[in-house]
Short mmCIF file of C-alpha atoms in Angstrom, two decimals:
data_model
loop_
_atom_site.label_atom_id
_atom_site.label_comp_id
_atom_site.label_asym_id
_atom_site.label_seq_id
_atom_site.Cartn_x
_atom_site.Cartn_y
_atom_site.Cartn_z
CA MET A 1 110.47 -138.07 -53.77
CA ASN A 2 107.07 -139.47 -54.86
CA GLU A 3 106.40 -141.55 -51.77
CA LYS A 4 103.43 -143.75 -50.92
CA ILE A 5 102.72 -146.00 -47.92
CA LEU A 6 101.31 -149.46 -48.67
CA ASP A 7 100.21 -152.36 -46.58
CA LYS A 8 102.80 -155.17 -46.98
CA THR A 9 100.07 -157.29 -48.59
CA GLN A 10 99.91 -154.69 -51.39
CA LEU A 11 103.56 -154.98 -52.30
CA ARG A 12 104.41 -156.38 -55.71
CA ILE A 13 107.37 -157.04 -57.96
CA GLY A 14 108.71 -153.80 -59.42
CA LEU A 15 108.09 -151.55 -56.44
CA PHE A 16 111.02 -149.77 -54.78
CA VAL A 17 110.63 -150.26 -51.03
CA MET A 18 112.21 -148.39 -48.11
CA LEU A 19 112.21 -150.41 -44.89
CA ASP A 20 111.99 -148.50 -41.61
CA LEU A 21 113.84 -151.17 -39.70
CA PRO A 22 117.34 -151.58 -38.25
CA TRP A 23 119.71 -153.06 -40.83
CA MET A 24 120.02 -156.28 -38.83
CA GLY A 25 116.23 -156.42 -38.42
CA HIS A 26 115.80 -158.03 -41.83
CA PRO A 27 117.81 -160.37 -44.13
CA PHE A 28 118.11 -157.99 -47.10
CA LEU A 29 121.46 -156.45 -47.96
CA THR A 30 120.07 -152.91 -47.82
CA ASN A 31 116.99 -151.16 -46.44
CA ASN A 32 116.06 -149.68 -49.83
CA PHE A 33 115.72 -151.83 -52.94
CA LYS A 34 113.43 -152.76 -55.83
CA ILE A 35 111.43 -155.97 -55.39
CA ARG A 36 112.62 -158.48 -58.01
CA ASN A 37 110.83 -161.72 -57.29
CA GLN A 38 108.11 -163.59 -55.33
CA ARG A 39 110.68 -164.84 -52.87
CA GLN A 40 111.45 -161.30 -51.74
CA LEU A 41 107.69 -160.62 -51.45
CA SER A 42 107.33 -163.65 -49.18
CA ILE A 43 110.12 -162.46 -46.92
CA LEU A 44 108.69 -158.94 -46.77
CA ARG A 45 105.34 -160.40 -45.65
CA GLN A 46 107.10 -162.05 -42.69
CA LEU A 47 108.77 -158.91 -41.41
CA ASP A 48 107.56 -157.34 -38.16
CA ILE A 49 105.91 -154.39 -39.90
CA GLU A 50 102.46 -153.82 -41.36
CA GLN A 51 103.19 -150.96 -43.76
CA VAL A 52 106.12 -150.12 -46.06
CA ARG A 53 107.14 -146.86 -47.68
CA VAL A 54 107.45 -147.06 -51.47
CA ASP A 55 109.37 -144.65 -53.76
CA LEU A 56 107.20 -144.49 -56.90
CA ASP A 57 109.88 -142.54 -58.86
CA ARG A 58 112.20 -145.54 -58.60
CA SER A 59 109.49 -148.12 -59.08
CA GLU A 60 107.99 -149.50 -62.25
CA THR A 61 104.75 -147.80 -63.33
CA PHE A 62 101.55 -148.99 -61.70
CA SER A 63 98.07 -147.47 -61.71
CA GLU A 64 96.42 -146.37 -58.44
CA ALA A 65 93.96 -149.24 -58.80
CA GLU A 66 96.86 -151.76 -59.07
CA LEU A 67 98.61 -150.31 -56.02
CA ASP A 68 95.41 -150.63 -53.98
CA GLU A 69 95.04 -154.34 -54.71
CA THR A 70 96.10 -157.12 -52.37
CA VAL A 71 98.71 -159.30 -54.05
CA THR A 72 98.43 -163.12 -53.80
CA LEU A 73 101.76 -164.88 -53.59
CA ASP A 74 102.69 -167.75 -55.90
CA GLU A 75 103.70 -170.28 -53.23
CA THR A 76 105.27 -172.57 -55.83
CA GLU A 77 107.90 -169.88 -56.48
CA THR A 78 108.53 -169.01 -52.84
CA SER A 79 108.87 -172.49 -51.33
CA GLU A 80 112.18 -174.33 -51.40
CA SER A 81 112.02 -177.77 -49.73
CA GLY A 82 110.01 -176.24 -46.88
CA ASP A 83 112.92 -174.00 -45.82
CA ASP A 84 112.40 -170.51 -44.38
CA PRO A 85 112.46 -168.30 -47.50
CA GLY A 86 114.65 -165.79 -45.71
CA SER A 87 117.30 -168.30 -44.56
CA THR A 88 119.40 -168.07 -47.71
CA LEU A 89 119.39 -164.27 -47.61
CA TRP A 90 120.40 -164.29 -43.92
CA ALA A 91 123.24 -166.65 -44.68
CA GLU A 92 124.42 -164.43 -47.49
CA LYS A 93 124.20 -161.32 -45.35
CA ASN A 94 126.17 -162.91 -42.50
CA GLU A 95 128.74 -164.22 -44.94
CA ARG A 96 129.27 -160.75 -46.36
CA ILE A 97 129.73 -159.37 -42.86
CA ARG A 98 132.29 -162.11 -42.10
CA ARG A 99 134.23 -161.45 -45.31
CA LEU A 100 134.25 -157.71 -44.64
CA LYS A 101 135.63 -158.20 -41.13
CA GLN A 102 138.29 -160.55 -42.52
CA ARG A 103 139.18 -158.02 -45.19
CA ARG A 104 139.45 -155.22 -42.61
CA SER A 105 141.80 -157.36 -40.54
CA ARG A 106 143.96 -158.11 -43.55
CA LEU A 107 144.09 -154.44 -44.54
CA ASN A 108 145.00 -153.43 -41.00
CA GLN A 109 147.90 -155.88 -41.10
CA CYS A 110 149.01 -154.41 -44.47
CA ALA A 111 148.76 -150.89 -43.12
CA LYS A 112 150.96 -151.78 -40.10
CA SER A 113 153.47 -153.47 -42.35
CA TYR A 114 153.55 -150.46 -44.63
CA VAL A 115 154.28 -148.09 -41.73
CA GLN A 116 157.10 -150.33 -40.66
CA LYS A 117 158.59 -150.32 -44.13
CA VAL A 118 158.45 -146.52 -44.33
CA GLY A 119 160.43 -146.46 -41.10
CA MET A 120 162.95 -148.93 -42.53
CA ALA A 121 163.32 -146.77 -45.66
CA ARG A 122 163.95 -143.70 -43.50
CA LYS A 123 166.60 -145.59 -41.50
CA LEU A 124 168.49 -146.96 -44.48
CA MET A 125 168.52 -143.58 -46.18
CA ALA A 126 170.06 -142.12 -43.07
CA HIS A 127 172.83 -144.76 -43.24
CA LEU A 128 173.44 -144.18 -46.92
CA ARG A 129 176.35 -141.72 -46.56
CA SER A 130 177.79 -142.81 -43.21
CA SER A 131 177.54 -146.58 -43.71
CA PRO A 132 176.82 -147.30 -47.43
CA ALA A 133 177.48 -151.00 -47.14
CA GLN A 134 175.04 -151.25 -44.22
CA ALA A 135 172.41 -149.26 -46.17
CA ALA A 136 172.70 -151.52 -49.21
CA GLU A 137 172.33 -154.57 -46.96
CA GLU A 138 169.30 -153.07 -45.28
CA ALA A 139 167.77 -152.25 -48.69
CA GLY A 140 168.26 -155.83 -49.79
CA GLU A 141 166.60 -157.17 -46.65
CA LEU A 142 163.67 -154.74 -47.04
CA VAL A 143 163.11 -155.74 -50.66
CA ASP A 144 163.40 -159.47 -49.86
CA GLY A 145 160.77 -159.01 -47.15
CA MET A 146 158.45 -157.26 -49.58
CA VAL A 147 158.84 -160.02 -52.20
CA GLY A 148 158.06 -162.60 -49.50
CA GLU A 149 154.87 -160.76 -48.57
CA LEU A 150 153.76 -160.71 -52.20
CA THR A 151 154.11 -164.46 -52.33
CA GLU A 152 152.13 -165.00 -49.10
CA ASP A 153 149.08 -162.91 -50.00
CA ALA A 154 147.57 -164.07 -53.27
CA GLU A 155 144.33 -162.14 -52.94
CA THR A 156 145.56 -158.69 -51.99
CA THR A 157 149.12 -158.63 -53.23
CA VAL A 158 149.91 -155.33 -51.69
CA GLN A 159 148.23 -152.44 -49.95
CA LEU A 160 150.06 -149.16 -49.75
CA VAL A 161 148.76 -146.40 -47.56
CA ASN A 162 150.18 -143.05 -48.54
CA LEU A 163 150.06 -140.52 -45.68
CA LYS A 164 150.28 -137.21 -47.41
CA HIS A 165 152.58 -135.43 -44.99
CA GLN A 166 155.26 -133.46 -46.78
CA ASP A 167 158.01 -134.38 -44.34
CA GLU A 168 157.41 -138.08 -45.00
CA ASN A 169 156.53 -137.95 -48.66
CA SER A 170 159.90 -139.09 -50.04
CA TYR A 171 159.97 -142.22 -47.86
CA ASN A 172 156.30 -143.09 -48.59
CA HIS A 173 156.90 -142.59 -52.28
CA ALA A 174 160.00 -144.80 -52.23
CA ILE A 175 157.99 -147.68 -50.60
CA ASN A 176 154.99 -147.07 -52.91
CA VAL A 177 157.08 -147.25 -56.07
CA SER A 178 159.17 -150.22 -54.86
CA ALA A 179 156.14 -152.29 -53.90
CA LEU A 180 154.13 -151.42 -57.04
CA ALA A 181 157.18 -152.21 -59.18
CA LEU A 182 157.60 -155.59 -57.45
CA VAL A 183 153.92 -156.47 -58.07
CA LEU A 184 154.24 -155.53 -61.72
CA GLY A 185 157.56 -157.36 -62.02
CA ARG A 186 155.94 -160.56 -60.73
CA LYS A 187 153.13 -160.21 -63.23
CA LEU A 188 155.79 -159.96 -65.94
CA ASP A 189 157.49 -163.13 -64.69
CA LEU A 190 160.75 -161.61 -63.47
CA ASP A 191 163.08 -163.92 -61.56
CA GLN A 192 164.16 -163.30 -57.97
CA ALA A 193 167.43 -161.58 -58.96
CA GLN A 194 165.61 -159.17 -61.25
CA LEU A 195 162.94 -158.48 -58.59
CA ARG A 196 165.66 -157.63 -56.09
CA LEU A 197 167.22 -155.11 -58.50
CA LEU A 198 163.85 -153.69 -59.33
CA GLY A 199 162.85 -153.30 -55.70
CA GLN A 200 166.12 -151.57 -54.75
CA GLY A 201 165.78 -149.38 -57.80
CA GLY A 202 162.39 -148.34 -56.54
CA LEU A 203 163.78 -147.48 -53.11
CA PHE A 204 166.67 -145.39 -54.46
CA HIS A 205 165.23 -144.00 -57.69
CA ASP A 206 164.94 -140.46 -56.32
CA LEU A 207 168.36 -140.45 -54.70
CA GLY A 208 169.14 -137.31 -56.72
CA HIS A 209 166.58 -135.35 -54.70
CA LEU A 210 169.29 -134.93 -52.13
CA LYS A 211 170.83 -132.25 -54.40
CA ILE A 212 167.51 -130.49 -55.18
CA PRO A 213 166.49 -127.60 -52.89
CA ALA A 214 163.37 -128.20 -50.79
CA GLN A 215 161.62 -125.12 -52.26
CA ILE A 216 161.71 -126.83 -55.63
CA LEU A 217 160.82 -130.32 -54.46
CA MET A 218 157.87 -129.14 -52.36
CA LYS A 219 156.61 -126.38 -54.62
CA LYS A 220 152.88 -126.93 -55.24
CA GLY A 221 152.59 -124.65 -58.25
CA PRO A 222 154.28 -125.00 -61.65
CA LEU A 223 158.11 -124.77 -61.70
CA THR A 224 159.72 -121.90 -63.48
CA GLU A 225 161.83 -122.85 -66.54
CA PRO A 226 165.17 -122.59 -64.62
CA GLU A 227 163.65 -124.62 -61.74
CA ARG A 228 162.42 -127.27 -64.13
CA ARG A 229 165.78 -127.61 -65.88
CA PHE A 230 167.53 -127.93 -62.51
CA TYR A 231 164.98 -130.47 -61.24
CA GLU A 232 165.28 -132.60 -64.37
CA GLN A 233 168.92 -133.25 -63.57
CA HIS A 234 168.02 -135.22 -60.44
CA PRO A 235 168.30 -138.66 -62.14
CA ARG A 236 171.85 -137.76 -63.21
CA TYR A 237 172.71 -136.49 -59.72
CA GLY A 238 171.23 -139.67 -58.22
CA ALA A 239 173.34 -141.92 -60.44
CA GLU A 240 176.49 -139.96 -59.43
CA ILE A 241 175.66 -140.38 -55.72
CA ALA A 242 174.95 -144.11 -56.28
CA ARG A 243 178.32 -144.67 -57.99
CA GLN A 244 180.10 -142.85 -55.13
CA ILE A 245 178.42 -145.12 -52.58
CA GLY A 246 180.04 -148.02 -54.34
CA THR A 247 177.84 -150.82 -53.07
CA LEU A 248 174.78 -150.50 -55.25
CA PRO A 249 174.49 -152.88 -58.26
CA VAL A 250 174.85 -151.52 -61.81
CA GLY A 251 171.26 -152.46 -62.53
CA VAL A 252 170.00 -150.27 -59.67
CA ILE A 253 172.16 -147.34 -60.86
CA GLU A 254 170.71 -147.67 -64.35
CA ILE A 255 167.17 -147.40 -62.93
CA ILE A 256 168.15 -144.30 -60.91
CA ALA A 257 169.67 -142.66 -64.03
CA LYS A 258 166.84 -143.42 -66.43
CA HIS A 259 163.56 -143.58 -64.48
CA HIS A 260 162.25 -140.38 -66.19
CA GLU A 261 163.21 -141.38 -69.71
CA HIS A 262 160.47 -142.28 -72.20
CA LEU A 263 160.32 -144.69 -75.12
CA ASP A 264 159.49 -141.85 -77.53
CA GLY A 265 162.44 -139.72 -76.43
CA SER A 266 160.31 -137.18 -74.59
CA GLY A 267 161.78 -137.88 -71.14
CA TYR A 268 164.72 -136.46 -69.27
CA PRO A 269 167.54 -135.83 -68.59
CA GLY A 270 168.96 -137.44 -71.69
CA GLY A 271 165.97 -137.75 -74.04
CA LEU A 272 166.81 -141.45 -74.47
CA ARG A 273 164.66 -143.74 -76.56
CA ALA A 274 163.48 -147.31 -76.46
CA ASN A 275 166.77 -148.98 -77.38
CA ASP A 276 168.46 -147.37 -74.36
CA LEU A 277 165.90 -148.49 -71.79
CA GLY A 278 165.87 -151.91 -70.16
CA LEU A 279 162.80 -153.72 -68.88
CA LEU A 280 163.45 -152.84 -65.20
CA THR A 281 163.63 -149.15 -66.06
CA ARG A 282 160.47 -149.39 -68.17
CA ILE A 283 158.60 -150.92 -65.23
CA LEU A 284 159.84 -148.34 -62.78
CA THR A 285 158.89 -145.48 -65.16
CA VAL A 286 155.22 -146.61 -65.22
CA VAL A 287 154.72 -147.05 -61.47
CA ASN A 288 156.68 -143.92 -60.61
CA ARG A 289 154.50 -141.83 -62.89
CA TYR A 290 151.32 -143.40 -61.48
CA ASP A 291 152.26 -142.68 -57.87
CA ASN A 292 153.41 -139.15 -58.70
CA LEU A 293 150.05 -138.42 -60.40
CA CYS A 294 148.14 -139.73 -57.36
CA ASN A 295 150.33 -138.43 -54.56
CA GLY A 296 152.84 -135.90 -55.85
CA PHE A 297 152.77 -132.11 -55.83
CA GLY A 298 151.94 -129.58 -58.54
CA GLY A 299 148.94 -128.77 -60.75
CA GLU A 300 148.61 -132.15 -62.42
CA ARG A 301 148.99 -134.14 -59.22
CA GLY A 302 146.43 -135.33 -56.72
CA LEU A 303 144.44 -137.29 -59.24
CA SER A 304 142.26 -140.21 -58.30
CA PRO A 305 143.62 -143.67 -59.24
CA HIS A 306 141.06 -143.81 -62.11
CA GLN A 307 142.10 -140.38 -63.37
CA ALA A 308 145.79 -141.31 -63.19
CA VAL A 309 145.34 -144.54 -65.17
CA SER A 310 143.10 -142.81 -67.70
CA ARG A 311 145.64 -140.01 -68.24
CA MET A 312 148.53 -142.42 -68.65
CA TYR A 313 146.62 -144.50 -71.20
CA SER A 314 144.85 -141.80 -73.19
CA LYS A 315 147.41 -139.01 -73.23
CA GLU A 316 150.81 -140.57 -72.42
CA ARG A 317 150.93 -144.18 -73.56
CA GLN A 318 153.46 -143.40 -76.29
CA CYS A 319 155.89 -142.77 -73.40
CA TYR A 320 155.70 -146.29 -71.96
CA ASP A 321 156.38 -149.87 -72.93
CA PRO A 322 153.03 -151.18 -74.28
CA LYS A 323 153.28 -154.56 -72.54
CA VAL A 324 154.25 -153.02 -69.21
CA LEU A 325 151.48 -150.44 -69.30
CA SER A 326 148.79 -152.92 -70.40
CA THR A 327 149.86 -155.42 -67.67
CA PHE A 328 149.77 -152.62 -65.08
CA ILE A 329 146.25 -151.53 -66.12
CA THR A 330 144.97 -155.08 -66.41
CA ASN A 331 146.01 -155.83 -62.84
CA LEU A 332 145.20 -152.43 -61.34
CA GLY A 333 141.94 -152.02 -63.24
CA VAL A 334 140.23 -149.20 -65.12
CA TYR A 335 138.91 -148.12 -61.72
CA PRO A 336 141.87 -148.92 -59.46
CA PRO A 337 141.15 -149.72 -55.80
CA GLY A 338 140.90 -146.50 -53.84
CA THR A 339 138.85 -144.83 -56.56
CA VAL A 340 135.67 -143.25 -55.29
CA VAL A 341 132.79 -143.79 -57.71
CA ARG A 342 129.13 -142.97 -58.20
CA LEU A 343 127.13 -146.01 -59.24
CA ASN A 344 124.32 -145.99 -61.80
CA ASP A 345 121.81 -146.07 -58.95
CA GLU A 346 123.40 -142.87 -57.49
CA ARG A 347 125.07 -144.67 -54.52
CA ILE A 348 128.60 -143.56 -53.57
CA ALA A 349 131.22 -146.31 -53.17
CA VAL A 350 134.95 -146.93 -53.06
CA VAL A 351 136.53 -149.59 -55.24
CA ILE A 352 138.29 -152.24 -53.08
CA SER A 353 139.39 -154.81 -55.73
CA ILE A 354 139.06 -155.50 -59.43
CA ASN A 355 137.08 -158.11 -61.28
CA ALA A 356 139.34 -159.79 -63.81
CA ASP A 357 136.31 -160.78 -65.91
CA ASP A 358 135.21 -157.17 -66.32
CA LEU A 359 137.54 -154.29 -65.44
CA LEU A 360 134.60 -151.87 -65.66
CA LYS A 361 132.74 -153.61 -62.84
CA PRO A 362 135.01 -153.95 -59.79
CA ASN A 363 134.09 -154.92 -56.22
CA VAL A 364 133.06 -151.86 -54.20
CA LEU A 365 132.34 -150.88 -50.61
CA VAL A 366 129.13 -148.82 -50.57
CA TYR A 367 128.40 -145.78 -48.44
CA SER A 368 125.12 -146.00 -46.61
CA ASP A 369 123.71 -143.93 -43.74
CA GLU A 370 121.59 -146.92 -42.68
CA ILE A 371 124.38 -149.51 -42.34
CA PRO A 372 127.11 -149.26 -39.72
CA ALA A 373 130.53 -148.63 -41.22
CA GLU A 374 131.95 -151.76 -39.62
CA GLU A 375 129.30 -153.80 -41.48
CA ALA A 376 129.45 -151.81 -44.75
CA LEU A 377 128.04 -153.41 -47.84
CA VAL A 378 130.50 -154.91 -50.30
CA LEU A 379 129.12 -155.49 -53.80
CA ASP A 380 130.39 -157.40 -56.80
CA LEU A 381 129.13 -155.17 -59.60
CA ILE A 382 129.12 -158.07 -62.08
CA GLU A 383 126.79 -160.08 -59.82
CA GLU A 384 124.59 -157.07 -59.07
CA GLY A 385 124.39 -155.93 -62.70
CA ILE A 386 125.27 -152.40 -61.61
CA GLY A 387 127.57 -150.08 -63.51
CA ILE A 388 129.72 -147.07 -62.62
CA ARG A 389 128.48 -143.65 -63.75
CA ASP A 390 131.62 -141.67 -62.99
CA SER A 391 134.57 -141.36 -60.60
CA LEU A 392 134.59 -138.69 -57.94
CA HIS A 393 137.23 -136.53 -56.30
CA ARG A 394 137.48 -136.49 -52.52
CA SER A 395 136.42 -132.82 -52.52
CA GLU A 396 132.97 -133.90 -53.79
CA LEU A 397 132.31 -135.98 -50.68
CA THR A 398 130.99 -135.02 -47.26
CA GLN A 399 133.22 -135.52 -44.22
CA THR A 400 130.86 -138.31 -43.07
CA GLN A 401 131.30 -140.10 -46.42
CA ILE A 402 135.09 -139.68 -46.26
CA GLU A 403 135.24 -141.24 -42.78
CA TYR A 404 132.79 -144.04 -43.61
CA LEU A 405 134.77 -145.07 -46.71
CA ASN A 406 138.02 -144.84 -44.67
CA LEU A 407 139.56 -142.25 -47.03
CA SER A 408 140.51 -139.59 -44.46
CA ASP A 409 144.07 -138.57 -45.36
CA LYS A 410 144.99 -141.95 -46.95
CA LEU A 411 145.06 -143.28 -50.45
CA SER A 412 145.13 -147.02 -50.81
CA TYR A 413 146.28 -149.32 -53.56
CA TYR A 414 145.27 -152.97 -53.75
CA PHE A 415 146.40 -155.41 -56.38
CA GLN A 416 144.12 -158.38 -57.02
CA GLY A 417 146.01 -161.66 -57.13
CA ALA A 418 145.74 -163.74 -60.27
CA ARG A 419 143.05 -166.39 -60.02
CA SER A 420 145.48 -169.06 -60.86
CA GLY A 421 147.58 -167.94 -57.91
CA SER A 422 150.07 -167.30 -60.35
CA GLY A 423 157.15 -136.29 -55.08
CA ARG A 424 157.77 -135.43 -58.61
#
């Protein structure tokens, strides 16, 4: 780093400053930033420091003579009705802290609700054989509750936290797929009856896994050809079990039987094509594939949300209904929430919600070793004029970064509400 120490009277627009102050000791959103205007200069002059470190590599180019000069402020640009020039920045900083705390509270509530729903899914699956009517009733109540929550929270329609523990994977996956399908179904204007079928289809879509040996379901490497052929019968097995239960609607059984079929005939077990696949099945196929790519097992699994969306769109879109896939991506974003990214200015961040006006510039929570995690900086990349350089895999982060960004062993999904309010 090409660093120089200047008196604060020598600071000028275009210099990249590094403030050696506690984060709450100044009104700026970060300790390190490039000076953009006279107002920032005026605020810097008022800080309880005499000298400031400057990174010349990240500053505009100035000669040594220019850097040694004292800079006179243009008071006409810094005054605003006699107000303290830092008051607006302090208000903005405090508002960001308030919004972040509110968001954390909302996400904590979502996380608790999610854990409860995983427990409900486990319970109803246990009742499936012994009390099928009771299990079907419990499934209906669970789905109705999820639909109700989607209606109540217009900003963050759903957050799913996927705890990657193998013994819980099937229940987490069932809740993930059901909730994601319900969100997508609402975006596609399904009525309540259709949403109920869709949600139950999401809960029971992998019912056929009951007939697949654990060594195949949990295998992390590629399946052998015999294993693959056996595994690909699980939709058929699931439909048979569902019919034997006798209480699941026909629409739910159809989803179970066809959730791995593709519009181009490349799916399984029947190689069906578009004419054989209803809208509910088409929705379930998209969200099931997405969750499998993010959270499943095997060589192609464990992708970041951005990698999963990119793969589905660039390499697999012939498999899916175009309207369903485009609606899914429009509402999930090119960089879905939960994606870890490197910004153009080299900062590491995690996407927390999309910007409908520009899917390439979502809202992000930024990692910083100078700001406490509970007060972490949230940026709107449209407002900041900052872009994303690339997405990162968790393995590229330090443990400190993982904990700060609240990634640990969890992967989160967040769907941004419309502005109008409207395993394998």
